[in-house]
Short mmCIF file of C-alpha atoms in Angstrom, two decimals:
data_model
loop_
_atom_site.label_atom_id
_atom_site.label_comp_id
_atom_site.label_asym_id
_atom_site.label_seq_id
_atom_site.Cartn_x
_atom_site.Cartn_y
_atom_site.Cartn_z
CA MET A 1 2.93 -35.95 -6.41
CA SER A 2 1.71 -34.88 -9.91
CA LEU A 3 4.01 -33.74 -12.21
CA LEU A 4 3.12 -30.88 -12.26
CA HIS A 5 2.77 -29.87 -8.56
CA HIS A 6 6.00 -31.10 -8.28
CA ASP A 7 7.05 -28.68 -10.82
CA VAL A 8 5.47 -26.06 -9.33
CA ARG A 9 6.65 -26.95 -5.88
CA ARG A 10 10.99 -26.98 -7.81
CA GLU A 11 10.44 -23.46 -8.32
CA ALA A 12 8.91 -21.97 -5.92
CA PHE A 13 11.63 -23.24 -4.07
CA ALA A 14 14.23 -21.17 -6.20
CA VAL A 15 12.53 -18.21 -6.99
CA ALA A 16 12.71 -18.61 -2.26
CA SER A 17 16.42 -19.55 -2.85
CA HIS A 18 17.02 -16.73 -5.28
CA PHE A 19 15.76 -14.25 -3.19
CA LEU A 20 16.96 -14.53 -0.18
CA GLU A 21 20.50 -14.78 -1.64
CA ALA A 22 19.31 -11.48 -3.42
CA PHE A 23 18.11 -9.98 0.33
CA PHE A 24 21.63 -10.66 1.83
CA ASP A 25 23.41 -8.52 -0.32
CA CYS A 26 21.29 -5.79 0.00
CA LEU A 27 22.64 -5.77 3.67
CA THR A 28 25.59 -3.14 3.44
CA ALA A 29 25.50 -3.91 7.23
CA ARG A 30 25.36 -6.00 9.75
CA GLY A 31 24.60 -7.76 7.09
CA ASP A 32 24.17 -11.64 8.75
CA THR A 33 22.56 -10.42 12.14
CA LEU A 34 19.93 -8.98 9.91
CA PHE A 35 19.13 -11.96 7.94
CA GLU A 36 19.56 -14.09 11.25
CA LEU A 37 16.80 -11.73 12.73
CA THR A 38 13.98 -11.29 9.46
CA ASP A 39 14.57 -15.86 9.70
CA ALA A 40 13.33 -15.45 13.50
CA LEU A 41 10.96 -13.34 12.64
CA LEU A 42 9.52 -16.01 10.21
CA CYS A 43 10.55 -18.66 12.92
CA ALA A 44 9.60 -17.77 16.48
CA ASP A 45 6.82 -19.14 18.33
CA GLY A 46 2.93 -16.91 18.06
CA SER A 47 3.28 -13.87 17.33
CA VAL A 48 6.48 -11.19 17.79
CA LYS A 49 5.63 -8.52 21.35
CA THR A 50 9.55 -7.82 21.61
CA PRO A 51 12.78 -7.80 18.56
CA VAL A 52 14.40 -9.31 21.67
CA ASP A 53 12.67 -12.48 22.03
CA LEU A 54 13.70 -12.92 18.90
CA THR A 55 17.47 -13.71 18.95
CA LEU A 56 16.48 -16.18 22.31
CA THR A 57 14.95 -18.86 18.49
CA ALA A 58 17.68 -20.68 17.53
CA GLU A 59 17.52 -19.30 14.40
CA HIS A 60 18.82 -16.13 15.35
CA ARG A 61 22.76 -16.93 16.96
CA ARG A 62 23.44 -13.38 17.75
CA GLY A 63 22.78 -12.45 21.42
CA HIS A 64 20.85 -9.06 21.49
CA GLY A 65 22.66 -6.15 21.63
CA ALA A 66 24.13 -7.31 18.40
CA MET A 67 20.89 -7.09 17.62
CA TYR A 68 19.62 -3.49 18.92
CA GLU A 69 23.27 -2.65 17.08
CA ALA A 70 22.24 -3.53 13.50
CA LEU A 71 19.01 -1.85 14.03
CA ASN A 72 20.58 1.01 15.04
CA GLY A 73 23.68 0.69 12.70
CA GLY A 74 23.04 -1.52 10.27
CA ASN A 75 21.81 -0.38 6.11
CA VAL A 76 19.38 -1.79 4.05
CA ASP A 77 20.53 -1.01 0.63
CA VAL A 78 16.38 -0.14 0.19
CA SER A 79 17.11 1.12 -4.53
CA ARG A 80 18.41 -1.91 -4.50
CA LEU A 81 15.72 -4.09 -2.30
CA ARG A 82 12.79 -2.00 -4.15
CA GLN A 83 14.33 -3.86 -7.54
CA VAL A 84 14.77 -7.53 -6.31
CA LEU A 85 10.67 -7.40 -4.93
CA ALA A 86 10.33 -5.87 -8.67
CA GLY A 87 11.52 -8.92 -9.86
CA LEU A 88 9.83 -11.03 -8.66
CA PRO A 89 7.03 -13.29 -10.80
CA GLN A 90 3.92 -10.63 -9.55
CA PRO A 91 0.33 -11.74 -9.06
CA GLN A 92 -2.10 -10.75 -12.24
CA ALA A 93 -5.29 -9.99 -11.75
CA ALA A 94 -8.10 -11.81 -14.43
CA ASP A 95 -7.93 -9.61 -17.47
CA GLY A 96 -4.32 -10.28 -17.25
CA ARG A 97 -2.84 -7.09 -15.76
CA LEU A 98 -1.07 -6.13 -12.69
CA VAL A 99 -2.92 -3.91 -9.87
CA LEU A 100 -1.63 -1.84 -8.30
CA ALA A 101 -2.82 -0.32 -4.30
CA VAL A 102 -1.52 2.36 -2.63
CA ASP A 103 -2.36 3.12 1.48
CA VAL A 104 -1.86 4.34 3.68
CA THR A 105 -1.28 2.61 8.02
CA HIS A 106 0.40 4.52 11.23
CA TRP A 107 2.76 3.40 12.92
CA LEU A 108 2.16 5.08 16.46
CA ARG A 109 4.47 6.18 18.85
CA PRO A 110 2.52 9.19 21.12
CA ASP A 111 4.31 8.34 24.33
CA ALA A 112 8.00 8.92 22.07
CA PRO A 113 9.11 13.17 22.62
CA THR A 114 12.53 11.41 21.86
CA SER A 115 11.55 10.15 18.38
CA ALA A 116 12.00 13.03 15.28
CA ASP A 117 9.87 12.88 12.63
CA ARG A 118 6.62 12.01 13.61
CA LEU A 119 2.93 13.35 12.72
CA PHE A 120 -0.30 13.59 14.02
CA CYS A 121 -1.81 10.18 12.71
CA HIS A 122 -5.57 9.97 11.72
CA VAL A 123 -6.79 6.99 13.71
CA TYR A 124 -10.60 6.15 12.90
CA GLY A 125 -12.65 4.90 16.17
CA ARG A 126 -14.85 2.19 15.69
CA SER A 127 -18.01 3.95 17.69
CA GLY A 128 -18.15 6.69 14.94
CA ARG A 129 -16.77 9.98 13.97
CA SER A 130 -16.94 11.69 16.46
CA SER A 131 -14.47 8.58 18.07
CA ASP A 132 -11.95 9.92 15.68
CA GLN A 133 -8.48 10.90 17.46
CA PHE A 134 -5.03 12.44 16.28
CA VAL A 135 -2.45 10.22 17.13
CA PRO A 136 1.31 11.73 16.80
CA GLY A 137 3.50 8.62 14.93
CA TRP A 138 4.94 7.88 12.38
CA PRO A 139 2.89 7.05 8.58
CA TYR A 140 4.04 5.10 6.32
CA SER A 141 2.38 4.86 2.66
CA PHE A 142 2.81 0.72 1.02
CA VAL A 143 2.27 0.40 -2.73
CA ALA A 144 1.33 -3.42 -2.93
CA ALA A 145 -0.01 -5.82 -5.74
CA LEU A 146 -2.51 -7.22 -5.51
CA GLU A 147 -3.57 -11.24 -6.86
CA SER A 148 -7.12 -12.56 -7.87
CA GLY A 149 -9.97 -13.90 -5.73
CA ARG A 150 -10.11 -13.58 -2.78
CA THR A 151 -6.97 -14.11 -1.02
CA SER A 152 -4.77 -12.67 2.39
CA TRP A 153 -2.24 -12.36 0.02
CA CYS A 154 -0.12 -9.04 -1.77
CA GLN A 155 3.00 -9.16 -2.73
CA ILE A 156 4.12 -5.42 -1.14
CA LEU A 157 6.86 -4.06 -3.82
CA ASP A 158 7.74 -0.16 -1.37
CA ALA A 159 7.07 0.68 1.55
CA LEU A 160 8.13 4.77 2.47
CA ARG A 161 8.09 7.33 5.75
CA LEU A 162 5.35 9.95 5.15
CA GLY A 163 6.63 14.14 5.30
CA PRO A 164 5.68 17.39 5.79
CA ALA A 165 6.76 17.24 2.08
CA ASP A 166 3.54 16.90 -0.17
CA ASP A 167 2.99 14.53 -3.19
CA VAL A 168 5.21 11.98 -2.01
CA THR A 169 3.18 9.82 -2.57
CA VAL A 170 3.24 10.47 -7.35
CA ALA A 171 7.13 9.88 -6.31
CA GLN A 172 6.29 6.49 -5.02
CA VAL A 173 4.06 5.01 -7.84
CA ARG A 174 6.01 6.68 -10.29
CA ARG A 175 9.64 4.96 -8.48
CA VAL A 176 7.41 1.19 -8.73
CA VAL A 177 6.37 1.51 -12.12
CA THR A 178 9.21 1.92 -13.36
CA ASP A 179 10.89 -0.51 -11.41
CA LEU A 180 8.29 -2.75 -12.63
CA ILE A 181 9.34 -1.85 -16.38
CA GLU A 182 13.60 -1.49 -15.66
CA MET A 183 13.05 -5.92 -13.87
CA GLY A 184 10.42 -6.58 -16.93
CA ARG A 185 7.65 -6.86 -15.17
CA TRP A 186 5.49 -5.07 -18.08
CA LYS A 187 6.50 -5.03 -21.48
CA LEU A 188 5.09 -2.68 -24.92
CA GLY A 189 1.64 -4.22 -26.12
CA ASP A 190 1.06 -4.91 -22.07
CA ARG A 191 -2.38 -3.73 -20.10
CA ASP A 192 -1.64 -0.81 -18.61
CA ILE A 193 -1.02 -0.57 -14.78
CA LEU A 194 -3.45 -0.52 -13.00
CA VAL A 195 -3.51 1.85 -9.61
CA VAL A 196 -6.19 1.61 -7.91
CA PHE A 197 -6.33 5.35 -5.19
CA ASP A 198 -9.07 5.46 -1.89
CA ALA A 199 -11.50 8.50 -1.08
CA GLY A 200 -8.04 10.34 0.20
CA TYR A 201 -6.86 10.56 -3.00
CA ASP A 202 -7.24 13.37 -5.40
CA ALA A 203 -7.99 10.18 -9.16
CA PRO A 204 -8.03 12.99 -11.41
CA ARG A 205 -4.46 14.66 -10.58
CA MET A 206 -2.68 11.49 -9.84
CA ALA A 207 -3.85 10.44 -13.83
CA HIS A 208 -2.23 13.63 -14.39
CA LEU A 209 0.64 13.22 -12.61
CA LEU A 210 0.94 10.03 -14.15
CA ALA A 211 0.54 10.59 -17.57
CA GLU A 212 3.48 9.86 -18.49
CA LEU A 213 3.17 6.53 -17.05
CA PRO A 214 1.78 3.40 -19.27
CA VAL A 215 -0.84 3.40 -16.08
CA GLU A 216 -4.42 3.55 -15.97
CA VAL A 217 -6.65 5.58 -11.86
CA LEU A 218 -8.94 3.94 -9.95
CA GLY A 219 -10.03 6.14 -7.40
CA ARG A 220 -13.68 6.54 -5.21
CA MET A 221 -14.55 9.43 -4.87
CA ARG A 222 -16.68 11.91 -1.46
CA THR A 223 -19.88 10.71 -2.38
CA ASP A 224 -21.15 15.08 -2.58
CA ARG A 225 -18.72 16.41 -5.14
CA VAL A 226 -19.82 17.32 -8.58
CA MET A 227 -17.92 17.03 -11.89
CA ARG A 228 -18.90 17.47 -15.46
CA LYS A 229 -20.23 15.91 -18.14
CA PRO A 230 -18.48 16.70 -21.66
CA VAL A 231 -20.51 19.11 -24.44
CA PRO A 232 -22.61 17.92 -26.65
CA VAL A 233 -21.26 16.72 -30.28
CA PRO A 234 -22.31 18.95 -32.19
CA TRP A 235 -22.07 21.60 -30.23
CA ILE A 236 -24.78 24.40 -31.06
CA SER A 237 -23.73 27.65 -30.37
CA PRO A 238 -26.41 30.55 -29.53
CA PRO A 239 -27.71 33.80 -31.28
CA GLN A 240 -25.21 35.90 -29.63
CA GLY A 241 -22.62 33.71 -30.90
CA GLY A 242 -18.49 32.44 -28.64
CA ARG A 243 -16.83 29.71 -29.14
CA PRO A 244 -18.19 26.02 -27.76
CA PRO A 245 -17.09 26.29 -23.33
CA LYS A 246 -14.99 23.85 -21.83
CA HIS A 247 -17.70 21.59 -19.42
CA GLY A 248 -20.90 20.01 -19.48
CA LYS A 249 -23.98 19.53 -17.38
CA GLU A 250 -22.52 19.57 -13.90
CA LEU A 251 -23.42 15.63 -12.80
CA ARG A 252 -23.63 16.25 -8.57
CA PHE A 253 -23.02 12.17 -6.42
CA ALA A 254 -26.52 13.63 -4.64
CA LYS A 255 -29.13 14.31 -7.25
CA PRO A 256 -30.18 11.54 -9.41
CA ASP A 257 -31.48 14.29 -11.76
CA SER A 258 -28.38 15.06 -13.02
CA TRP A 259 -27.45 11.65 -13.52
CA GLY A 260 -28.98 11.41 -16.95
CA ASP A 261 -28.43 7.97 -19.28
CA PRO A 262 -26.01 5.70 -18.09
CA ASP A 263 -23.38 4.99 -21.07
CA ALA A 264 -22.73 1.86 -19.58
CA GLU A 265 -24.97 0.10 -16.82
CA THR A 266 -25.05 -4.27 -15.57
CA VAL A 267 -25.99 -6.43 -12.85
CA GLN A 268 -24.37 -9.86 -11.25
CA VAL A 269 -25.21 -11.69 -9.10
CA THR A 270 -22.43 -12.36 -6.17
CA ASP A 271 -21.53 -14.85 -3.22
CA ARG A 272 -20.65 -11.88 -0.59
CA TYR A 273 -22.81 -9.33 -1.30
CA GLY A 274 -25.80 -9.43 -3.20
CA THR A 275 -26.79 -8.32 -5.29
CA ALA A 276 -24.47 -5.58 -7.89
CA ARG A 277 -26.14 -2.53 -9.91
CA VAL A 278 -23.93 -0.85 -12.02
CA MET A 279 -23.39 2.31 -14.06
CA ALA A 280 -20.95 4.49 -15.56
CA TRP A 281 -20.51 7.15 -17.18
CA ASP A 282 -17.86 8.04 -20.17
CA ARG A 283 -15.49 11.42 -20.71
CA ILE A 284 -16.46 12.53 -16.51
CA HIS A 285 -14.34 15.48 -15.77
CA PRO A 286 -13.80 17.49 -12.66
CA ARG A 287 -13.80 20.92 -13.82
CA LEU A 288 -10.13 22.66 -11.73
CA THR A 289 -9.37 25.52 -9.88
CA THR A 290 -6.36 26.82 -9.91
CA ARG A 291 -6.69 25.79 -5.85
CA SER A 292 -5.29 23.77 -3.63
CA ALA A 293 -3.29 21.06 -5.07
CA TRP A 294 -3.94 23.07 -8.45
CA ILE A 295 -1.91 26.26 -6.67
CA ASP A 296 1.83 26.35 -9.21
CA HIS A 297 0.03 24.89 -12.12
CA ILE A 298 1.19 27.29 -15.41
CA GLY A 299 -0.75 27.20 -17.77
CA GLU A 300 -4.10 26.46 -19.53
CA LEU A 301 -6.77 24.12 -16.44
CA PRO A 302 -5.59 20.54 -18.51
CA LEU A 303 -8.55 18.75 -18.89
CA ILE A 304 -9.02 14.92 -17.27
CA GLU A 305 -11.88 12.97 -18.67
CA GLY A 306 -12.66 9.24 -17.72
CA THR A 307 -14.93 7.19 -16.56
CA LEU A 308 -17.22 7.74 -13.62
CA ILE A 309 -19.12 4.21 -11.94
CA ARG A 310 -21.08 4.40 -9.54
CA LEU A 311 -21.65 0.32 -7.66
CA GLU A 312 -24.69 -0.16 -5.67
CA VAL A 313 -24.76 -3.48 -3.90
CA ASP A 314 -27.94 -5.08 -1.57
CA ARG A 315 -26.07 -6.73 1.41
CA LEU A 316 -22.24 -6.22 3.12
CA PRO A 317 -20.15 -8.55 5.30
CA GLY A 318 -19.70 -6.98 8.23
CA GLY A 319 -23.98 -6.28 9.07
CA HIS A 320 -23.21 -2.60 7.95
CA ASN A 321 -25.60 -0.70 5.97
CA PRO A 322 -24.09 -0.37 1.63
CA LEU A 323 -24.57 3.09 0.73
CA PRO A 324 -23.66 3.94 -2.89
CA VAL A 325 -19.59 3.57 -3.55
CA TRP A 326 -18.60 5.71 -6.69
CA LEU A 327 -15.40 5.46 -8.58
CA TRP A 328 -13.70 7.02 -11.49
CA SER A 329 -11.22 5.17 -13.75
CA SER A 330 -8.87 7.59 -16.11
CA ALA A 331 -9.90 5.17 -19.29
CA ALA A 332 -12.45 6.10 -20.64
CA GLY A 333 -15.22 4.61 -23.40
CA LEU A 334 -15.07 1.36 -21.43
CA SER A 335 -17.35 -1.18 -21.96
CA GLY A 336 -19.97 -3.49 -19.44
CA GLU A 337 -17.92 -6.23 -19.77
CA ASP A 338 -14.80 -3.23 -18.28
CA VAL A 339 -16.32 -1.11 -15.85
CA ASP A 340 -16.88 -4.13 -13.74
CA LEU A 341 -13.84 -5.10 -14.07
CA ARG A 342 -12.85 -2.13 -12.20
CA TRP A 343 -14.90 -2.08 -9.67
CA GLN A 344 -13.94 -5.56 -8.56
CA ALA A 345 -10.27 -4.05 -9.00
CA PHE A 346 -11.39 -1.52 -5.65
CA LEU A 347 -12.78 -4.62 -4.35
CA ARG A 348 -9.03 -6.38 -4.08
CA ARG A 349 -7.90 -3.38 -2.93
CA PHE A 350 -8.87 -3.55 0.81
CA ASP A 351 -7.01 -7.66 0.61
CA LEU A 352 -4.29 -4.83 1.50
CA GLU A 353 -6.14 -4.39 5.08
CA HIS A 354 -5.70 -8.06 5.74
CA THR A 355 -1.92 -7.60 5.23
CA PHE A 356 -1.72 -4.70 7.88
CA ARG A 357 -2.71 -6.43 9.96
CA MET A 358 -0.82 -9.39 9.99
CA ILE A 359 2.00 -7.69 9.99
CA LYS A 360 1.10 -5.71 12.56
CA GLN A 361 -0.69 -8.22 14.78
CA THR A 362 1.83 -11.57 14.23
CA LEU A 363 5.08 -9.60 13.41
CA GLY A 364 5.75 -7.41 15.80
CA TRP A 365 5.87 -4.83 12.86
CA THR A 366 4.45 -1.53 14.85
CA ARG A 367 5.75 -4.07 18.48
CA PRO A 368 9.95 -1.79 18.48
CA LYS A 369 10.00 1.36 20.34
CA LEU A 370 12.75 2.32 18.36
CA ARG A 371 13.79 6.27 19.44
CA THR A 372 15.32 7.30 15.59
CA PRO A 373 13.27 7.00 12.19
CA THR A 374 16.15 5.68 10.42
CA ALA A 375 15.83 2.62 13.19
CA ALA A 376 11.78 2.68 12.64
CA ASP A 377 12.68 2.22 8.45
CA ARG A 378 15.25 -0.33 8.27
CA TRP A 379 12.98 -2.59 10.72
CA THR A 380 10.02 -1.93 8.40
CA TRP A 381 12.14 -3.58 5.37
CA LEU A 382 12.54 -6.61 8.12
CA ILE A 383 9.23 -6.94 7.74
CA ILE A 384 8.61 -6.31 4.53
CA ALA A 385 11.10 -9.34 3.91
CA ALA A 386 9.81 -11.71 5.79
CA HIS A 387 6.08 -10.95 4.05
CA THR A 388 7.54 -11.05 0.12
CA GLN A 389 9.03 -14.92 2.25
CA LEU A 390 6.51 -16.12 3.11
CA ARG A 391 4.17 -15.32 0.08
CA LEU A 392 7.50 -16.77 -2.43
CA VAL A 393 6.97 -20.58 -0.37
CA ARG A 394 3.34 -20.97 -0.20
CA PRO A 395 3.77 -24.02 -2.15
CA LEU A 396 6.30 -25.31 -0.64
CA VAL A 397 4.76 -25.24 3.37
CA ALA A 398 2.65 -28.62 4.72
CA ASP A 399 -0.41 -27.31 6.33
CA LEU A 400 0.00 -27.08 10.34
CA ARG A 401 -3.45 -27.04 11.18
CA ARG A 402 -5.49 -26.78 14.90
CA PRO A 403 -7.78 -28.99 16.28
CA TRP A 404 -10.30 -26.66 16.37
CA GLU A 405 -9.58 -25.86 12.52
CA LYS A 406 -10.59 -25.74 9.39
CA ALA A 407 -8.48 -28.39 6.66
CA ALA A 408 -7.29 -25.54 3.18
CA GLU A 409 -8.32 -25.82 0.27
CA PRO A 410 -4.24 -26.49 -2.02
CA GLY A 411 -2.11 -23.62 -2.21
CA ARG A 412 -5.41 -21.60 0.54
CA LEU A 413 -2.93 -21.41 3.32
CA THR A 414 -3.03 -17.64 5.53
CA PRO A 415 0.25 -16.01 5.43
CA ALA A 416 -0.33 -17.20 9.30
CA ARG A 417 -0.85 -20.94 8.96
CA VAL A 418 1.96 -20.46 5.85
CA ARG A 419 4.11 -19.19 8.70
CA ARG A 420 3.57 -21.97 11.47
CA GLY A 421 5.14 -24.15 8.54
CA PHE A 422 8.15 -22.02 7.42
CA ARG A 423 10.09 -23.69 10.87
CA ASN A 424 10.43 -26.64 9.05
CA LEU A 425 11.43 -25.67 5.42
CA ARG A 426 14.48 -23.15 6.98
CA PRO A 427 16.69 -26.20 7.01
CA ASN A 428 16.65 -27.17 3.27
CA LEU A 429 16.63 -23.25 1.84
CA PRO A 430 19.91 -21.44 1.58
CA CYS A 431 21.55 -19.49 5.20
CA PRO A 432 24.30 -16.68 3.34
CA ALA A 433 24.62 -15.49 6.47
CA ARG A 434 27.70 -16.22 8.23
CA ALA A 435 28.54 -17.98 12.13
CA PRO A 436 29.08 -16.11 14.69
CA LYS A 437 32.59 -15.11 16.59
CA PRO A 438 33.03 -15.51 19.58
CA ASN A 439 32.60 -12.14 21.61
CA ARG A 440 31.98 -11.34 25.66
CA PRO A 441 29.32 -8.44 26.07
CA GLY A 442 30.88 -4.77 26.54
CA PRO A 443 31.12 -3.22 31.15
CA GLY A 444 28.34 -1.05 29.84
CA ARG A 445 27.32 2.28 31.83
CA PRO A 446 29.47 1.52 35.59
CA PRO A 447 26.16 1.48 38.51
CA GLY A 448 25.17 4.54 39.93
CA SER A 449 26.83 6.68 37.00
CA LYS A 450 24.82 9.41 35.06
CA ASN A 451 23.24 9.46 32.21
CA ARG A 452 25.23 13.00 30.77
CA HIS A 453 23.67 13.41 27.07
CA PRO A 454 20.20 13.36 27.39
CA ALA A 455 17.87 12.57 24.19
CA THR A 456 16.94 15.44 22.08
CA ARG A 457 13.23 15.86 22.73
CA HIS A 458 11.03 16.81 19.24
CA ASP A 459 8.06 18.25 19.08
CA VAL A 460 5.34 17.19 16.19
CA GLY A 461 3.36 17.77 13.54
CA LYS A 462 4.73 19.08 10.02
CA THR A 463 7.90 20.99 10.14
CA ALA A 464 8.50 22.82 6.77
CA ARG A 465 5.92 25.43 5.08
CA ARG A 466 4.97 26.44 1.52
CA PRO A 467 6.69 29.68 0.87
CA GLU A 468 3.27 31.67 0.48
CA SER A 469 -0.38 29.92 1.38
CA ILE A 470 -3.00 30.78 -0.76
CA THR A 471 -4.36 33.66 0.32
CA GLU A 472 -0.66 35.40 -0.11
CA ARG A 473 -0.50 33.56 -3.58
CA ASP A 474 -4.36 35.40 -4.57
CA GLN A 475 -3.06 38.62 -3.62
CA LEU A 476 -0.43 38.17 -5.64
CA ARG A 477 -2.08 37.69 -8.59
CA PRO A 478 -3.32 40.44 -10.94
#
């Protein structure tokens, strides 16, 4: 073993040990049981089916009653755990900056009428948009730091269960960026943190609401959007006079005749997508109106300029028809190299989908039939802590591959294969949880008795209403 490899392993062991102790300090109630439950998540054989099965592992030294009591009545100091996650070594992009991805995934609970705060979650069908459904469940918004290159790893930094309130994503991103700055992961003089959004978010509005932070917003745009070009400089006033216009000519995504000459244009040959042709236009902005998200804006509407990027590739990995992708960055004056870094960072956003699949199918995030949303939040943070441990011990575990699996390159183990070897590493890591005290289970409900306190049933959907609708607001305007 080389000296450099030995130093990497020693540093990884120190970071993982420090995280375990800091994570245990965040468990302020029923911490011993919650900590052992997290260990059982990582040491169980195969995928997690139900939480009660985890109590049969050797790492969980308490009974199933203590496990359910900890999930329903324990406590996790979420604000402190967020700072612990932000203080860990963060993955960086190719240019050395932090790249954050924001996305929403659902914990579906269609048959849980006694669970509160359920909303209708949009579930995409596999055979076309005609099969899309709205299923009751708990939607969660995740923020994760992305790595560079093709990988299925990312560092989850925050998870927030969405409710009927609006603009919660802005507060979530602001909190994550603030924690990164306070924990020293971003310093004055570093490149702006790149925050990547999908088409479901309004990227220009996100850039406006996060303008006071050192972030750059990059989001995918709908293919039917219409944006505006900058006003030509110098502006030639018409004979009848008048002030210069605020917006330039239209740029319709669906009409190539309105695009004009791009300010930057690049061509790259990739192994996965074939030839990637990119065009970019500088200082492109939307024309805002006092409706929808801007209905409460006071004063003149802002002019939010950025760089519009059009990406076109030859093929897709799944064999689907490759359609052009439109991106908008809040940074202006980008060169061709800068534009390539943006669209490559956007493609890394799909690594978060691999993380969702891993925590759902392997760690069993959506498996428990928990009644209360607070218990679901508690279980979610245990899943995040378990996934973080896997990322930290990557250089320490051996590749216990199956006979039919190919040998992985050094440092290229998937999260599932790292979890496979975690049990052999667990005895060497610190275990701050105390040994259980001998006890007997309670008598429970007497046989034959009925439940005289039925659980309250809750309706599905939004329960908060805006004080004034858009139509009422327009009627009040002079």
